[in-house]
XYZ file of C-alpha atoms in Angstrom:
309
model
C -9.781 -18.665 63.603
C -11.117 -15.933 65.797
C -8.570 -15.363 68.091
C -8.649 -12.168 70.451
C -5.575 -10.430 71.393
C -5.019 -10.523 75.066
C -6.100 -6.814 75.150
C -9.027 -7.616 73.545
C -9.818 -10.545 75.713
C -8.837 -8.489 79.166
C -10.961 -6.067 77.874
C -14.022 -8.290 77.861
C -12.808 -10.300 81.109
C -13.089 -7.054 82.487
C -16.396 -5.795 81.281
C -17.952 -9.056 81.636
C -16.515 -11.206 84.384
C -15.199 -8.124 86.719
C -11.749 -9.176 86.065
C -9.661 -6.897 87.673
C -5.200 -7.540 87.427
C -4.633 -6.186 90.688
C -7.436 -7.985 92.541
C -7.204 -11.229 90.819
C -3.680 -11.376 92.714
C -5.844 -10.429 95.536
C -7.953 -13.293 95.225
C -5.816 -16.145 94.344
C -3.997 -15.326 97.445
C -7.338 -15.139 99.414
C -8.130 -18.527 97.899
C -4.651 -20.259 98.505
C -5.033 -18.823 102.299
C -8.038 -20.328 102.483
C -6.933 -23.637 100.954
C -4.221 -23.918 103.197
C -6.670 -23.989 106.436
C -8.916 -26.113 105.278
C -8.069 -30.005 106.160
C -9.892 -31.569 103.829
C -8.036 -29.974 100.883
C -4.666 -30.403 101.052
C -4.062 -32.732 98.274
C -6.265 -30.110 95.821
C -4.206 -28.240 92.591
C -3.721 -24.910 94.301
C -1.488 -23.099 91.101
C -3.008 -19.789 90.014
C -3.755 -20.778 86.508
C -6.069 -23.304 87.992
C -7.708 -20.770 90.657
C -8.435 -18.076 88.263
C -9.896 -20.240 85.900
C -12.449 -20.741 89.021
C -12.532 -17.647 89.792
C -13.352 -16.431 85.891
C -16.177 -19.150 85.989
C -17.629 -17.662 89.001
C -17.343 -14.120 87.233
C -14.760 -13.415 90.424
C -17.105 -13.991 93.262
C -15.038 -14.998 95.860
C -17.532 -17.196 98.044
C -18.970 -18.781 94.554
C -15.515 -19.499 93.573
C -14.875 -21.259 96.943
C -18.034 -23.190 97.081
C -17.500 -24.249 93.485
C -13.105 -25.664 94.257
C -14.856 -27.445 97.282
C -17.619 -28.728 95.305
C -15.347 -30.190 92.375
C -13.075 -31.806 94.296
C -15.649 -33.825 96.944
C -17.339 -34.740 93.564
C -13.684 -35.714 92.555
C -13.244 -37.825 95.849
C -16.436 -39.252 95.774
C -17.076 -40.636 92.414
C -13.393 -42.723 91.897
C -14.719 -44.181 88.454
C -15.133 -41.161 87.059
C -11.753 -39.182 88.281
C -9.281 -41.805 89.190
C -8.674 -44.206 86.439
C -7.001 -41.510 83.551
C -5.058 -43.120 81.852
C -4.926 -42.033 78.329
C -3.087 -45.545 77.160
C -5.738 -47.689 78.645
C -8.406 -49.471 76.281
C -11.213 -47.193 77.687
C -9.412 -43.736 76.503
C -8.097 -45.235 73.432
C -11.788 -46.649 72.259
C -13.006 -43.271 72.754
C -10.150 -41.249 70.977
C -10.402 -44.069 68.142
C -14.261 -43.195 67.899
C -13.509 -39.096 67.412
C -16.205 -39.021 70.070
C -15.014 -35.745 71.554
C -13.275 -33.361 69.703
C -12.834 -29.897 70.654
C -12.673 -27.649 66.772
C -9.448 -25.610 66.263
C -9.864 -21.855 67.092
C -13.264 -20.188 68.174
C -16.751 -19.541 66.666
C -17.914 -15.938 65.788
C -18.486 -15.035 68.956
C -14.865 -15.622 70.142
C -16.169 -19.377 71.703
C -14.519 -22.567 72.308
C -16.460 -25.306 70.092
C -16.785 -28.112 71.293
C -18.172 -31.616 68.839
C -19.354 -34.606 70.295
C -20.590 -37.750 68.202
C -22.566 -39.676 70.289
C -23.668 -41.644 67.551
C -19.879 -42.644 66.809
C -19.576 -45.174 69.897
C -20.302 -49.071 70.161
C -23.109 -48.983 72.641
C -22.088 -53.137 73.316
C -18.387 -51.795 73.959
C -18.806 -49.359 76.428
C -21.759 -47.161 79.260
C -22.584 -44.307 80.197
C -20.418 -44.094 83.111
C -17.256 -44.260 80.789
C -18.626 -41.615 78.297
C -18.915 -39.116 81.367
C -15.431 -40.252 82.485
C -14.255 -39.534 79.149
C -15.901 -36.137 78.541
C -14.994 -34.972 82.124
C -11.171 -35.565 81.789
C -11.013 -34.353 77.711
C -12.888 -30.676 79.492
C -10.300 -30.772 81.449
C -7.771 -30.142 79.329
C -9.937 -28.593 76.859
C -10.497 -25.742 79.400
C -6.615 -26.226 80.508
C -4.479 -22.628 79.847
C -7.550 -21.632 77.529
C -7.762 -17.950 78.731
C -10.126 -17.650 75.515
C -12.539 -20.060 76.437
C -12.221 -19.222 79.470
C -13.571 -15.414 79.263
C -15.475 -16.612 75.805
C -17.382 -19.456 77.051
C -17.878 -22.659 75.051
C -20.678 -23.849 72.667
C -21.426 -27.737 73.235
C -22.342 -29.671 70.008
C -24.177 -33.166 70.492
C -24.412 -34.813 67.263
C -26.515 -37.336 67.388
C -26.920 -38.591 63.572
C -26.734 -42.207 63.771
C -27.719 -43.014 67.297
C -29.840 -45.934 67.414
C -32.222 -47.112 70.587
C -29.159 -49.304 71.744
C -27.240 -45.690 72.456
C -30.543 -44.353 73.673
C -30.829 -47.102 76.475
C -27.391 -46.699 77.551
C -28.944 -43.401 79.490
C -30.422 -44.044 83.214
C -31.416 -41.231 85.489
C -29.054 -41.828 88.194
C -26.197 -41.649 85.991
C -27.611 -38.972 83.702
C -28.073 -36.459 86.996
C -24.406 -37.334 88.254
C -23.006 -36.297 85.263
C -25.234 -33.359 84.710
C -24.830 -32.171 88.484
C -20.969 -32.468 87.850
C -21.051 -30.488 85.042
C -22.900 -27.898 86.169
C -22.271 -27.342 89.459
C -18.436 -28.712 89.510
C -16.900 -27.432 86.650
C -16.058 -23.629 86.344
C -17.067 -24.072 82.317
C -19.169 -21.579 80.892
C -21.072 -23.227 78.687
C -23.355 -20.311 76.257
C -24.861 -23.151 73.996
C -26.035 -26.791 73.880
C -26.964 -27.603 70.372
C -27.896 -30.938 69.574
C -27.557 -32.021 65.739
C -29.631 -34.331 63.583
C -32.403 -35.122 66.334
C -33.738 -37.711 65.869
C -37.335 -39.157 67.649
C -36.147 -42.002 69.215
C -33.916 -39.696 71.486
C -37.020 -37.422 72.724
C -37.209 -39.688 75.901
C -33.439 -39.655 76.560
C -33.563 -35.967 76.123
C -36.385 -35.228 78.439
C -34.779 -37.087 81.174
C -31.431 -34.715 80.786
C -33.381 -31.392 81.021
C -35.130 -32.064 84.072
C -32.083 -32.602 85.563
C -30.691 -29.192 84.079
C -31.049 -25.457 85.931
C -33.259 -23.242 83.721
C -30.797 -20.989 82.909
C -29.106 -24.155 80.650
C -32.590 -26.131 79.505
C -33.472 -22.379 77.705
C -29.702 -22.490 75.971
C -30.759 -26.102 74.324
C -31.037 -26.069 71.102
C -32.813 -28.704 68.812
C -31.788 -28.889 65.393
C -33.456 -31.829 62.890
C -31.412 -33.980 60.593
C -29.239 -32.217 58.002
C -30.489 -28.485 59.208
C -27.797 -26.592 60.234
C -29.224 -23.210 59.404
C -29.996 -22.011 63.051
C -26.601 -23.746 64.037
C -24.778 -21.268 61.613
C -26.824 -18.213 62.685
C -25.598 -18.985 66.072
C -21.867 -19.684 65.451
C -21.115 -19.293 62.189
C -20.386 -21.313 59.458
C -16.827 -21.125 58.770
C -15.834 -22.828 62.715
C -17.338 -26.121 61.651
C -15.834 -29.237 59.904
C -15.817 -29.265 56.020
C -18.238 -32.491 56.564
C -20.724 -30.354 58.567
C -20.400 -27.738 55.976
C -17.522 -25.519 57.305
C -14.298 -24.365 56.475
C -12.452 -26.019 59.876
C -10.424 -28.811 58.038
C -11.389 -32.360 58.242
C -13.361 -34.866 60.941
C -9.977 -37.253 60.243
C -7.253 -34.233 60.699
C -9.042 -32.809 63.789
C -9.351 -36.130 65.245
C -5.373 -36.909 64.677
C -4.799 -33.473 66.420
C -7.255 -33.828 69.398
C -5.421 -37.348 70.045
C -2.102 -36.476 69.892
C -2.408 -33.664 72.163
C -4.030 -35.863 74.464
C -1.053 -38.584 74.498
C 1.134 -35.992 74.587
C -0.254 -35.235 77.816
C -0.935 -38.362 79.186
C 1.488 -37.658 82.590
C -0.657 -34.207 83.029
C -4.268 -36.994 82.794
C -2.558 -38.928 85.696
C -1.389 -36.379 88.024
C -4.854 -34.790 87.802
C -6.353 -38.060 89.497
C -4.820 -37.433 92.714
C -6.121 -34.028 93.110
C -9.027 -34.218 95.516
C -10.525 -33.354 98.697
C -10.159 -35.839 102.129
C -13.535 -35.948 103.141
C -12.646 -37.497 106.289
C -10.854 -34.470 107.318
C -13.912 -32.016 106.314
C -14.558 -30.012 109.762
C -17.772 -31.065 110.265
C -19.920 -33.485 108.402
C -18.187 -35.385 105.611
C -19.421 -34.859 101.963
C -21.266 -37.863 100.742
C -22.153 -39.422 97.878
C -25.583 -39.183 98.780
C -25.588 -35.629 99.914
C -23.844 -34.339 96.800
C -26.032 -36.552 94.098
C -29.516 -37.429 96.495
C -30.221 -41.371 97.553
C -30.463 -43.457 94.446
C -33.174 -45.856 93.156
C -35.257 -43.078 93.005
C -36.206 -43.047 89.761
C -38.351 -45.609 87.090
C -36.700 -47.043 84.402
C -36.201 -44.644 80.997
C -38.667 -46.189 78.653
C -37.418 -45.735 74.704
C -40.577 -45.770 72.081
């Protein structure tokens, strides 16, 4: 569904991004020089398919793409719950693939844009936290984004839908761990998110949702979008109808079949999950001051308790 032709889509990498065939060669090489003499990243994924989808997300500044590769992997190496435990046939992964909690839809919106659906109101707040959610959602991007030249160029469109979250989801969410995964997100991954919607509000999550934005750059609190329960009007003007489940009202197959397809491409690259763990930087080897936890996410304890009406 919506698929560009790879003219079409080096077309608009070009236009858009400044893509460019003979200096993307130029740059990957740049960056894989500049890889190699830097201590600290040595162990790091230094393949061009993972470089230019860097460099794409940083529209092919070269600095911004470096700053970004550095700033992933120190937020790799210094947050091991989130990044080092992926293993797809563990409990964790499994409860979350059993819940359909993340599942990116087949093909692209009518824009050309990866869509991605997440049910928050699908997990078993006594059965899991916050920190694995984040784990979860940062490895599934992953390989979301993984040889996606589409979504890549395209962008995504985020879809929170958060019909049938209670206050027991709603005080799973603290401000330490909400702004480490939020400053991960953002400022880590090479994602280009166009969209946040966030489906059948409801009250209860005001608070929660609050919290999130303050810890979001302008640019992304102004591409929120709020949409009450059961209106999906503003939703469809935005991506169209057709890219969304037949339960949401779309023509994109079923909840159960894209589940079943999400999950078995995710066992199916369950090796790919566990190599990615090791791929980080050696902050001890960073000329210069280390990269902290503290420096990358601030001193924690900072912040008062969420309070849920």
């Amino acid at each position: 569904m919506n698929v560009l032709s790879a003219a079409d889509l080096e077309m608009i990498s070009k236009e858009e991004l400044g893509e460019d065939k003979v200096r993307e060669k130029e740059d990957i090489k740049a960056l894989q020089e500049w890889i190699s003499k830097s201590p600290h990243l040595q162990g790091i994924r230094k393949d061009e398919a993972h470089l230019l989808k860097f460099l794409r997300g940083c529209k092919f500044s070269l600095e911004r793409t470096k700053e970004k590769i550095d700033f992933y992997n120190a937020c790799r190496a210094n947050v091991p719950a989130w990044f080092a435990s992926w293993d797809m046939e563990s409990p964790t992964f499994q409860k979350f693939l059993d819940w359909g909690y993340f599942l990116p839809l087949p093909g692209y919106d009518k824009h050309g844009r990866q869509v991605i659906l997440i049910r928050s109101g699908q997990i078993v707040p006594a059965k899991t936290n916050i920190e694995e959610c984040f784990t979860a959602i940062l490895a599934f991007l992953d390989l979301a984004s993984e040889d996606n030249t589409q979504a890549q160029v395209q962008g995504m469109v985020l879809l929170n839908d958060l019909g049938n979250v209670t206050a027991q989801h709603a005080l799973m969410f603290n401000p330490v761990m909400a702004k480490k995964g939020i400053t991960i997100l953002q400022e880590a991954y090479p994602s280009r998110p166009k969209a946040m919607h966030f489906l059948n509000f409801p009250q209860l999550m005001q608070g929660v949702f609050t919290m999130m934005q303050s810890f979001q750059k302008e640019k992304m609190r102004k591409r929120n979008k709020v949409h009450l329960k059961g209106n999906f009007s503003e939703l469809y003007e935005d991506i169209g109808q057709d890219v969304m489940p037949e339960e949401y009202g779309g023509k994109n197959g079923t909840l159960e079949d894209i589940q079943k397809a999400w999950t078995a491409r995710v066992m199916m690259n369950k090796d790919w999950f566990k190599e990615q763990t090791k791929y980080k930087s050696e902050e001890a080897k960073r000329p210069g001051k280390p990269k902290s936890h503290a420096d990358i996410f601030g001193i924690e304890g900072s912040f008062r308790k969420l309070e849920i009406d």
